[in-house]
CSV table of N, CA and C in Angstrom, one decimal:
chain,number,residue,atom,x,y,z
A,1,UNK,N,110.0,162.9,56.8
A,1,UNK,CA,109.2,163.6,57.8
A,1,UNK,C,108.7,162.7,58.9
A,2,UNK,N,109.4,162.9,60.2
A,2,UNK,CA,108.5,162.4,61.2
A,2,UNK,C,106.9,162.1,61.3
A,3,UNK,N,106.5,161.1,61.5
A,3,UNK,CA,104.6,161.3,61.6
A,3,UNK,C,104.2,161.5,62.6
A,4,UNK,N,103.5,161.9,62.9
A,4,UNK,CA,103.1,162.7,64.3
A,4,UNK,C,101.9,160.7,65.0
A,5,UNK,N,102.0,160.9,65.9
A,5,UNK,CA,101.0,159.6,66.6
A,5,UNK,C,99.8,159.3,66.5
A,6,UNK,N,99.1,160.5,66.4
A,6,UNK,CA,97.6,160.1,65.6
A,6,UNK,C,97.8,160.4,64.2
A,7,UNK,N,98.3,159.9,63.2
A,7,UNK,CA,98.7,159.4,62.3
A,7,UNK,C,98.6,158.2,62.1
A,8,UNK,N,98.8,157.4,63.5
A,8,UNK,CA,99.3,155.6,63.1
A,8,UNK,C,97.2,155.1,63.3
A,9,UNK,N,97.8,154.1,62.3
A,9,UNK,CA,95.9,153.4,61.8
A,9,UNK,C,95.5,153.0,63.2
A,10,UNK,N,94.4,153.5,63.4
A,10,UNK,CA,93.7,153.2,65.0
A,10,UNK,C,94.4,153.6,66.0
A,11,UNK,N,95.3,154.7,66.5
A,11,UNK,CA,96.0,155.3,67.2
A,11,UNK,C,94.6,155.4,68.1
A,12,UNK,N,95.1,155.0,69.8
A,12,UNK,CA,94.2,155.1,71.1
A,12,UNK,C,94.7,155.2,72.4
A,13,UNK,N,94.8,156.4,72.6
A,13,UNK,CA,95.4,156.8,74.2
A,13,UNK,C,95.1,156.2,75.4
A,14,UNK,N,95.3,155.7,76.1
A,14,UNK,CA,94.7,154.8,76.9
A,14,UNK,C,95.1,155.5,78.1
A,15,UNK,N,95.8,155.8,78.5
A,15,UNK,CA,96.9,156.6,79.9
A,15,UNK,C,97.9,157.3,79.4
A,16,UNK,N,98.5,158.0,80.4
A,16,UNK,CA,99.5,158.5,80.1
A,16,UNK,C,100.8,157.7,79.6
A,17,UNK,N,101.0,156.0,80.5
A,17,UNK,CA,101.5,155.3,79.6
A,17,UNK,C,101.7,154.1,79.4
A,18,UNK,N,100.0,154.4,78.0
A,18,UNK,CA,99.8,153.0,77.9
A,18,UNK,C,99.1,153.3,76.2
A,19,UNK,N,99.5,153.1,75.0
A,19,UNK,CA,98.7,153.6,73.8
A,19,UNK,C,98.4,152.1,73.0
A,20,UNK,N,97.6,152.0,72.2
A,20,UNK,CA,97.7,151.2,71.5
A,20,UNK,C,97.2,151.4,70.0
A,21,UNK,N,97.6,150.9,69.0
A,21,UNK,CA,97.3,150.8,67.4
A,21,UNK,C,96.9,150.2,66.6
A,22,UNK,N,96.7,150.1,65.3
A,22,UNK,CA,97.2,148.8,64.4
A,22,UNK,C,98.3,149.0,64.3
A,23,UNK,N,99.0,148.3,63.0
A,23,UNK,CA,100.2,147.9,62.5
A,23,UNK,C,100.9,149.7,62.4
A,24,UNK,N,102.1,149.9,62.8
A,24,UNK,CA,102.9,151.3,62.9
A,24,UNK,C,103.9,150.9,61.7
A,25,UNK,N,104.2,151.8,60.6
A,25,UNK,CA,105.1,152.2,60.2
A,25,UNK,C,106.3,152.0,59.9
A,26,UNK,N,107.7,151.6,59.7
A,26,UNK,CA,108.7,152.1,60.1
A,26,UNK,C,109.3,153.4,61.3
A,27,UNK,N,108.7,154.4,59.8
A,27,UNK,CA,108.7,155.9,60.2
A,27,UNK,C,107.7,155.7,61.6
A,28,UNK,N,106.3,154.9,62.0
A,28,UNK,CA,105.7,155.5,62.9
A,28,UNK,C,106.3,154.7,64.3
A,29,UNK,N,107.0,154.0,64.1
A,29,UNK,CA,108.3,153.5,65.0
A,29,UNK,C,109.3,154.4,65.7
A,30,UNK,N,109.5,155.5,64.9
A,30,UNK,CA,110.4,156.2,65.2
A,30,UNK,C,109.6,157.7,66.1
A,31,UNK,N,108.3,157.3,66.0
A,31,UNK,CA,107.8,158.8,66.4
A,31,UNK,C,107.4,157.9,67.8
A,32,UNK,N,106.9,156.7,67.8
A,32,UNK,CA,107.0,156.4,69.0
A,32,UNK,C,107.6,155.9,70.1
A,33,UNK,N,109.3,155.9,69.5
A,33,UNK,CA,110.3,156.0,70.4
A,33,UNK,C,110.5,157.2,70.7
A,34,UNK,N,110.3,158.1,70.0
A,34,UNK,CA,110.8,159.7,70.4
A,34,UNK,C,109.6,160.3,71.3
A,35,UNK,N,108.3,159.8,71.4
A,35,UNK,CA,107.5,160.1,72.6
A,35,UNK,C,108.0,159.0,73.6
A,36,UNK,N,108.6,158.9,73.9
A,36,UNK,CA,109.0,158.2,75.2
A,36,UNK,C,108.8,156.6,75.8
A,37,UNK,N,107.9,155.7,74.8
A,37,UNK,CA,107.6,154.3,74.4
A,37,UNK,C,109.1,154.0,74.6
A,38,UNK,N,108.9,152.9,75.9
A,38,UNK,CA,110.2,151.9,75.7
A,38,UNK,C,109.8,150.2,76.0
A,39,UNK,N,108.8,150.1,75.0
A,39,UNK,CA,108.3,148.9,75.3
A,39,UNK,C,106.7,148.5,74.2
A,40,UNK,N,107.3,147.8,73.1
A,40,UNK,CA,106.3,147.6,72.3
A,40,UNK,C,105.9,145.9,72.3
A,41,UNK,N,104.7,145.9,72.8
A,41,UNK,CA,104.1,144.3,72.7
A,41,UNK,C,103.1,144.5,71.4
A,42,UNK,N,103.6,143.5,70.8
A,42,UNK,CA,103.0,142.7,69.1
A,42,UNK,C,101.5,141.6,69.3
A,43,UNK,N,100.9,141.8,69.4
A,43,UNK,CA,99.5,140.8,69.1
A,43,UNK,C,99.4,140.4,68.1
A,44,UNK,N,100.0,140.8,66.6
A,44,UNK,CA,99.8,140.4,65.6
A,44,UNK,C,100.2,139.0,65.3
A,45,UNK,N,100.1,137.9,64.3
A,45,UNK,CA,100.6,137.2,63.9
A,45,UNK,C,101.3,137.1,62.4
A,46,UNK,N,102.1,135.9,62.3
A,46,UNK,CA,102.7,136.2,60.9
A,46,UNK,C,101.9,136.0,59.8
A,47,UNK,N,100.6,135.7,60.3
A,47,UNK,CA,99.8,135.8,59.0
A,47,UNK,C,99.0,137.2,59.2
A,48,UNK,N,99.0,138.2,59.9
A,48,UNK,CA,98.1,139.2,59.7
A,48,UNK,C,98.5,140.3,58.7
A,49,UNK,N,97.5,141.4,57.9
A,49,UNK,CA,97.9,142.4,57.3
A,49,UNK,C,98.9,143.1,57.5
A,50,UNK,N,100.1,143.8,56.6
A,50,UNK,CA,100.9,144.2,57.2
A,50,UNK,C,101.8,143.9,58.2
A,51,UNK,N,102.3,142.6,58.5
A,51,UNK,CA,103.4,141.6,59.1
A,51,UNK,C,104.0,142.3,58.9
A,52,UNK,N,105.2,142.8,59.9
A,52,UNK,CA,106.6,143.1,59.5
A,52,UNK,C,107.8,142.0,60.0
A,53,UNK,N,108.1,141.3,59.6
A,53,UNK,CA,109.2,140.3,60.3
A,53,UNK,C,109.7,140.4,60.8
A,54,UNK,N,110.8,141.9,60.5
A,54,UNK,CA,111.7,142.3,61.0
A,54,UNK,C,111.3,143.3,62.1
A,55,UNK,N,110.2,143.6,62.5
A,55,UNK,CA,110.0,144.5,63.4
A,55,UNK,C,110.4,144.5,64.9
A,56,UNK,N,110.8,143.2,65.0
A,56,UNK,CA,111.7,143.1,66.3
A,56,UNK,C,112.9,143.7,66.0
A,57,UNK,N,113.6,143.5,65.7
A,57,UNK,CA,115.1,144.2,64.9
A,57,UNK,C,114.6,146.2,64.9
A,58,UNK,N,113.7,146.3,64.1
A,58,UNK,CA,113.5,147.9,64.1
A,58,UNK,C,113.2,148.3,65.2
A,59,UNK,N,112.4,148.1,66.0
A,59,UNK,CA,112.4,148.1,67.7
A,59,UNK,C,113.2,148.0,68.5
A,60,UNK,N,113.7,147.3,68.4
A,60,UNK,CA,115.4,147.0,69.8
A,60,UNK,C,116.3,148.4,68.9
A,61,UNK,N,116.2,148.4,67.7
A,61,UNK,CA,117.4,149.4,67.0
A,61,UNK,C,116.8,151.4,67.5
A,62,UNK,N,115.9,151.0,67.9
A,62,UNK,CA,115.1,152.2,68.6
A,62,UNK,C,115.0,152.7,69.9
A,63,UNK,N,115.8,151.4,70.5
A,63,UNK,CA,115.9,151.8,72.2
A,63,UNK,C,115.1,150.8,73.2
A,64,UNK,N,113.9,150.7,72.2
A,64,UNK,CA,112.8,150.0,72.7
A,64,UNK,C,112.9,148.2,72.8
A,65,UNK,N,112.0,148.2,74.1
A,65,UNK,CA,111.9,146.1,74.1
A,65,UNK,C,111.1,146.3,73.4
A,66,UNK,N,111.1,144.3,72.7
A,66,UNK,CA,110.1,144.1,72.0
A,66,UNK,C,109.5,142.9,72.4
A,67,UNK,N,108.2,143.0,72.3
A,67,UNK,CA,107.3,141.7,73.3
A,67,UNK,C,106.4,141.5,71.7
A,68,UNK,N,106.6,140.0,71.8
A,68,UNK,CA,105.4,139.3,70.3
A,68,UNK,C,104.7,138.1,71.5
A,69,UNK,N,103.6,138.5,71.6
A,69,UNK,CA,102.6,137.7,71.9
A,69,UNK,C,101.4,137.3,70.4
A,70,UNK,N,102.0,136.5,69.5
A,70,UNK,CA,100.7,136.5,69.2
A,70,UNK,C,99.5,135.7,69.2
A,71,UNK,N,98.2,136.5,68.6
A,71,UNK,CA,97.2,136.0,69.0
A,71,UNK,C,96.6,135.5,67.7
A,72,UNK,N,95.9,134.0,67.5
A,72,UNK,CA,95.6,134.1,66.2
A,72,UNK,C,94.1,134.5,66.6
A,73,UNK,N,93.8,135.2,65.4
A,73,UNK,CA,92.0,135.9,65.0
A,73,UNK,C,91.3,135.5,65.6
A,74,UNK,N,91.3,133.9,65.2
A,74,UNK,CA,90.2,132.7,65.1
A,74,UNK,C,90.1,132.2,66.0
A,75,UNK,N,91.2,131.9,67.2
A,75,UNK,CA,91.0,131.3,68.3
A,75,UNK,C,92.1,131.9,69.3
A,76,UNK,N,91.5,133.0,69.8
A,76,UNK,CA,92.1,133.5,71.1
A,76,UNK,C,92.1,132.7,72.4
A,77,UNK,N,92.9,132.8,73.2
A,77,UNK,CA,93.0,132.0,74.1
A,77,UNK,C,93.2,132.7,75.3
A,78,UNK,N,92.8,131.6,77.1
A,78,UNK,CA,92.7,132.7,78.0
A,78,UNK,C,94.5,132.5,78.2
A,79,UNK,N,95.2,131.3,77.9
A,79,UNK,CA,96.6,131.6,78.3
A,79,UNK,C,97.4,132.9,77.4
A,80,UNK,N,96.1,132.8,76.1
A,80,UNK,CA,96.7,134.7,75.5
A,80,UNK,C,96.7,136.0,76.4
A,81,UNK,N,95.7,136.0,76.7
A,81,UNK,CA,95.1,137.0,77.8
A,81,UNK,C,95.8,136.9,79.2
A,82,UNK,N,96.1,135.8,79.8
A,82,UNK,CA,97.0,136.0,80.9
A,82,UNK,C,98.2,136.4,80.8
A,83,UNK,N,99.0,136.2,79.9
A,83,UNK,CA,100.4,136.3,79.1
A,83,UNK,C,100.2,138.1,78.6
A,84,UNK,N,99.2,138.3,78.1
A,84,UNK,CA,99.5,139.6,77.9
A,84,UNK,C,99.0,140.9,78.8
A,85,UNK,N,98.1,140.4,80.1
A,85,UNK,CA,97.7,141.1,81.3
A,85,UNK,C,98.5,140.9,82.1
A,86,UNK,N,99.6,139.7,82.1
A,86,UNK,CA,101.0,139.9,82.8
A,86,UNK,C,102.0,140.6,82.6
A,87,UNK,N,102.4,140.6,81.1
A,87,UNK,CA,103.3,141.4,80.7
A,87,UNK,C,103.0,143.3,80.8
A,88,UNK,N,101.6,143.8,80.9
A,88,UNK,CA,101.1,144.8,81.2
A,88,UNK,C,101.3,145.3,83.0
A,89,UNK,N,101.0,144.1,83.9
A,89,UNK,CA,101.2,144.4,85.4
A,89,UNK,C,103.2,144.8,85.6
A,90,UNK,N,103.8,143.6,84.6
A,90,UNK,CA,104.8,143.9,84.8
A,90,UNK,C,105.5,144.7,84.7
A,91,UNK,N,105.0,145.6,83.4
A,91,UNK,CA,105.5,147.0,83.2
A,91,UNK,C,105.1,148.1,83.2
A,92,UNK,N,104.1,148.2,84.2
A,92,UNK,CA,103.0,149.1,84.5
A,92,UNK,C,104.0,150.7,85.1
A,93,UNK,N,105.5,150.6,85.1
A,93,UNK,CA,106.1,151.8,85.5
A,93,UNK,C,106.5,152.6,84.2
A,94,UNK,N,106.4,151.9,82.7
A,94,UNK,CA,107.3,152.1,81.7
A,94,UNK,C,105.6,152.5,80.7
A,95,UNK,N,106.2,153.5,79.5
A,95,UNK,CA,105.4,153.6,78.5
A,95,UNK,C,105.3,152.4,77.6
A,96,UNK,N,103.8,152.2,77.5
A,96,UNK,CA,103.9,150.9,76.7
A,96,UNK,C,103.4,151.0,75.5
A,97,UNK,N,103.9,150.5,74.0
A,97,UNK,CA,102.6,150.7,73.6
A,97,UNK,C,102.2,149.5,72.7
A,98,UNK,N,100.9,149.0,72.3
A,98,UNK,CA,100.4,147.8,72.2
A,98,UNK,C,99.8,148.0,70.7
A,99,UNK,N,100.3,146.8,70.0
A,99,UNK,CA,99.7,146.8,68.8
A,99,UNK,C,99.3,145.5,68.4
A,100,UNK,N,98.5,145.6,67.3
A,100,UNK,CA,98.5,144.2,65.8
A,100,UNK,C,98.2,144.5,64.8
A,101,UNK,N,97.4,143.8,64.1
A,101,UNK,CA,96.7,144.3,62.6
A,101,UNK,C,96.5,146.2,62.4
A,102,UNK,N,95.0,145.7,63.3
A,102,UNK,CA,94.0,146.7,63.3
A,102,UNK,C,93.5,147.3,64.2
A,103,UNK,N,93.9,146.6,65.6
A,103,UNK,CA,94.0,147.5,66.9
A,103,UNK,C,92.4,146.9,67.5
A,104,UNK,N,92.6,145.9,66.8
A,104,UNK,CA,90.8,145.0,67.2
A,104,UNK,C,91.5,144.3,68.5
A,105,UNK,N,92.3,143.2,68.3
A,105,UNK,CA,92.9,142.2,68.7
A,105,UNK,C,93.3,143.2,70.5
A,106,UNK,N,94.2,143.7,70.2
A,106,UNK,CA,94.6,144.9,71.4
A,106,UNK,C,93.3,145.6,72.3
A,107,UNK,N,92.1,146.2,71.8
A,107,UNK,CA,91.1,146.8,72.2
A,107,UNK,C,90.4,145.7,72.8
A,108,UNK,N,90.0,144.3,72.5
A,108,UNK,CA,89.5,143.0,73.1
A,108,UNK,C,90.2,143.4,74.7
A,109,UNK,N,91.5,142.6,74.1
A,109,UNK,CA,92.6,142.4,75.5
A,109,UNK,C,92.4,143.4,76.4
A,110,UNK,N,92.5,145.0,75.8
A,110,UNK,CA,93.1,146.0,76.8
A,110,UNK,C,91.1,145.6,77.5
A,111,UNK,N,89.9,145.8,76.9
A,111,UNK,CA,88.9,145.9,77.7
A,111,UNK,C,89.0,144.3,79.0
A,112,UNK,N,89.6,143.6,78.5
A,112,UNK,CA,89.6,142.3,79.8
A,112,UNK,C,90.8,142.9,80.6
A,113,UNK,N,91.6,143.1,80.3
A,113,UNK,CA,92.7,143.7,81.5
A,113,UNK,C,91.8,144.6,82.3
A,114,UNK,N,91.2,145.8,81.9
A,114,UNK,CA,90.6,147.0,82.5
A,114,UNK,C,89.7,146.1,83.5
A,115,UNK,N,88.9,145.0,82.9
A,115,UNK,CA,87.9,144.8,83.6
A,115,UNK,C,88.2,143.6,84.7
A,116,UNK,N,89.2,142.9,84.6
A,116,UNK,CA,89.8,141.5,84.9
A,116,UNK,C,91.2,142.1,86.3
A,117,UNK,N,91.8,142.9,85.7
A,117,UNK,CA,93.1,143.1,86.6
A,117,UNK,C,92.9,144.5,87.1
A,118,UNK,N,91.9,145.4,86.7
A,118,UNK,CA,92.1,146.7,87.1
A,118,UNK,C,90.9,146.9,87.9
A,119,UNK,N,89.7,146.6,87.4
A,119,UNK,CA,88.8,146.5,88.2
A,119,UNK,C,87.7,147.5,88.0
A,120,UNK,N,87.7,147.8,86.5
A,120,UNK,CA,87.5,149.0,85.8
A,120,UNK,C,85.6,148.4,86.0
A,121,UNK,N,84.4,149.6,85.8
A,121,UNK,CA,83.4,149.0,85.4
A,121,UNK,C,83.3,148.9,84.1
A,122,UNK,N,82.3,148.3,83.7
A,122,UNK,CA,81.7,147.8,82.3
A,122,UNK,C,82.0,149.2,81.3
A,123,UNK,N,81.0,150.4,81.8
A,123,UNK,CA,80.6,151.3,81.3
A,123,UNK,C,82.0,151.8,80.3
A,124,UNK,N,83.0,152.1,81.5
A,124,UNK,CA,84.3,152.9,81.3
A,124,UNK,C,85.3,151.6,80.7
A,125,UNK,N,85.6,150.3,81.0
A,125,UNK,CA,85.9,149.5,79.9
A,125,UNK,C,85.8,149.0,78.9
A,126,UNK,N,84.5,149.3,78.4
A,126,UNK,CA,83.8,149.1,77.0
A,126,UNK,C,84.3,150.4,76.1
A,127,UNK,N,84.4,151.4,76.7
A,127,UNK,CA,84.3,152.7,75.7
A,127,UNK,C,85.6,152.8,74.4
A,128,UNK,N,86.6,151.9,75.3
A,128,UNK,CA,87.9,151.9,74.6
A,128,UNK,C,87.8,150.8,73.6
A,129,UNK,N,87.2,149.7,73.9
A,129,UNK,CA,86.5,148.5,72.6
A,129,UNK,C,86.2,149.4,71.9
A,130,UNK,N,84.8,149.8,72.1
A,130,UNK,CA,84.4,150.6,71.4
A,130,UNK,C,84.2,151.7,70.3
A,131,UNK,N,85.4,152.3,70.9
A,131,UNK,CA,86.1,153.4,69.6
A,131,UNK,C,87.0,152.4,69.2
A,132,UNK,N,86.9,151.3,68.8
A,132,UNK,CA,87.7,150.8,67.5
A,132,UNK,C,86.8,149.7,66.9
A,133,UNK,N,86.3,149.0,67.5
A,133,UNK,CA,85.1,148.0,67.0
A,133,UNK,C,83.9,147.6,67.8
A,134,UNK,N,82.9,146.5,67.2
A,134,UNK,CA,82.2,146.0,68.0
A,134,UNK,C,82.6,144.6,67.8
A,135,UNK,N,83.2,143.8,68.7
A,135,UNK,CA,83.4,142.4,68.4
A,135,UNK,C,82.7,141.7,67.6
A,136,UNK,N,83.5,140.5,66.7
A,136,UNK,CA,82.4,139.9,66.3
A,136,UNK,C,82.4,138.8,67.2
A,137,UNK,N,81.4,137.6,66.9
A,137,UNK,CA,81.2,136.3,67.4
A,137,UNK,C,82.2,135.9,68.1
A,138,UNK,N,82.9,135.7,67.5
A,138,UNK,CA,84.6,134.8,68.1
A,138,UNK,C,85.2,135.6,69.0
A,139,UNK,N,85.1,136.9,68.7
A,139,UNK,CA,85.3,138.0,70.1
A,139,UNK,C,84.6,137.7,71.3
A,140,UNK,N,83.6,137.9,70.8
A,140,UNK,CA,82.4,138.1,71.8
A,140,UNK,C,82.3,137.4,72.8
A,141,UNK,N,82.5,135.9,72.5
A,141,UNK,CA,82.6,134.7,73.0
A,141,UNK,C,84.0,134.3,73.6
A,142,UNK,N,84.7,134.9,73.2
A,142,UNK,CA,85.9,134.7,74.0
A,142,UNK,C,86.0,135.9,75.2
A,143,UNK,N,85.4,137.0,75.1
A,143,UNK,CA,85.2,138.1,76.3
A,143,UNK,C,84.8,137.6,77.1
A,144,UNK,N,83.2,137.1,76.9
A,144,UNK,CA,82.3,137.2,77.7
A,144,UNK,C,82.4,135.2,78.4
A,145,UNK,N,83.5,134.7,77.7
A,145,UNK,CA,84.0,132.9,78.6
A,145,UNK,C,85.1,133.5,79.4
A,146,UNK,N,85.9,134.6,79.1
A,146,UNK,CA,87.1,135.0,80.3
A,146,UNK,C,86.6,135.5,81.1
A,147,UNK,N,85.7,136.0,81.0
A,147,UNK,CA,85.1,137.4,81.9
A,147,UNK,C,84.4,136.4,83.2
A,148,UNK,N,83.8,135.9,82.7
A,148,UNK,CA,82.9,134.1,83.0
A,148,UNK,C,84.1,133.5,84.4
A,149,UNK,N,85.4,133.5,84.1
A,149,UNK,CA,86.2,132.7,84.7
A,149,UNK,C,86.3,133.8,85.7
A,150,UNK,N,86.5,135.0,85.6
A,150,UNK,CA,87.3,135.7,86.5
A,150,UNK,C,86.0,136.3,87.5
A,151,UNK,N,85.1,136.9,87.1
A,151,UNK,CA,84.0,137.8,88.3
A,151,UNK,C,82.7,136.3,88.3
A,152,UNK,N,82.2,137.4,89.7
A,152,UNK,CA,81.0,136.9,90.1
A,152,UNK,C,80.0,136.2,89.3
């Protein structure tokens, strides 16, 4: 049986085409090449819950590119954040959709993209953090030193 998209753990609509998750499936691979995803970027690392090694291979065998940026937990970095706010400007024509673990790692990033490259306010960039976590420390502090670099 096909799984339907809000199905996948931390499933979060972002745009029309932009979604992001935790860790998807096999099977939830296949439901999001069949919604129209032709472009999955990995934040996870090979130490995170649910690694799939081969998920580049099940990806490309789907139609879809596959982009691994990972980020480790403990020490995110701004060349993480530029690397993956670039690869988002780049494909800003194509459905994208953005995963890692738990959809923590992704929700960080996507709120510094919104806020950093789109120009989004606070209010309406936070909400999407939000419905998935509240940073901890090592988040927090990595937001709020990027955020530091880029605005007034």
């Amino acid at each position: 049986m096909i799984s339907s998209l809000q199905e996948i753990e931390a499933f979060l609509p972002i745009s029309f085409t932009l979604a992001t998750s935790g860790q998807p499936t096999a099977e939830e691979f296949t439901a999001i090449a069949s919604a129209g995803y032709s472009l999955v970027i990995n934040l996870a690392t090979p130490t995170s819950s649910n690694w799939n090694p081969d998920e580049n291979i099940l990806v490309e065998s789907l139609g879809m590119e596959y982009i691994s940026i990972p980020i480790d937990w403990e020490y995110p970095t701004l060349s993480d954040f530029e690397d993956f706010a670039d690869r988002l400007d780049e494909n800003s024509y194509r459905k994208v959709w953005v995963h890692c673990a738990k959809n923590m790692r992704v929700s960080a990033m996507i709120y510094l993209y919104h806020r950093i490259r789109k120009n989004y306010i606070e209010e309406v960039a936070r909400r999407y953090l939000e419905q998935i976590w509240q940073p901890n420390e090592i988040w927090q502090n990595f937001i709020e030193a990027t955020l530091m670099l880029y605005t007034d």
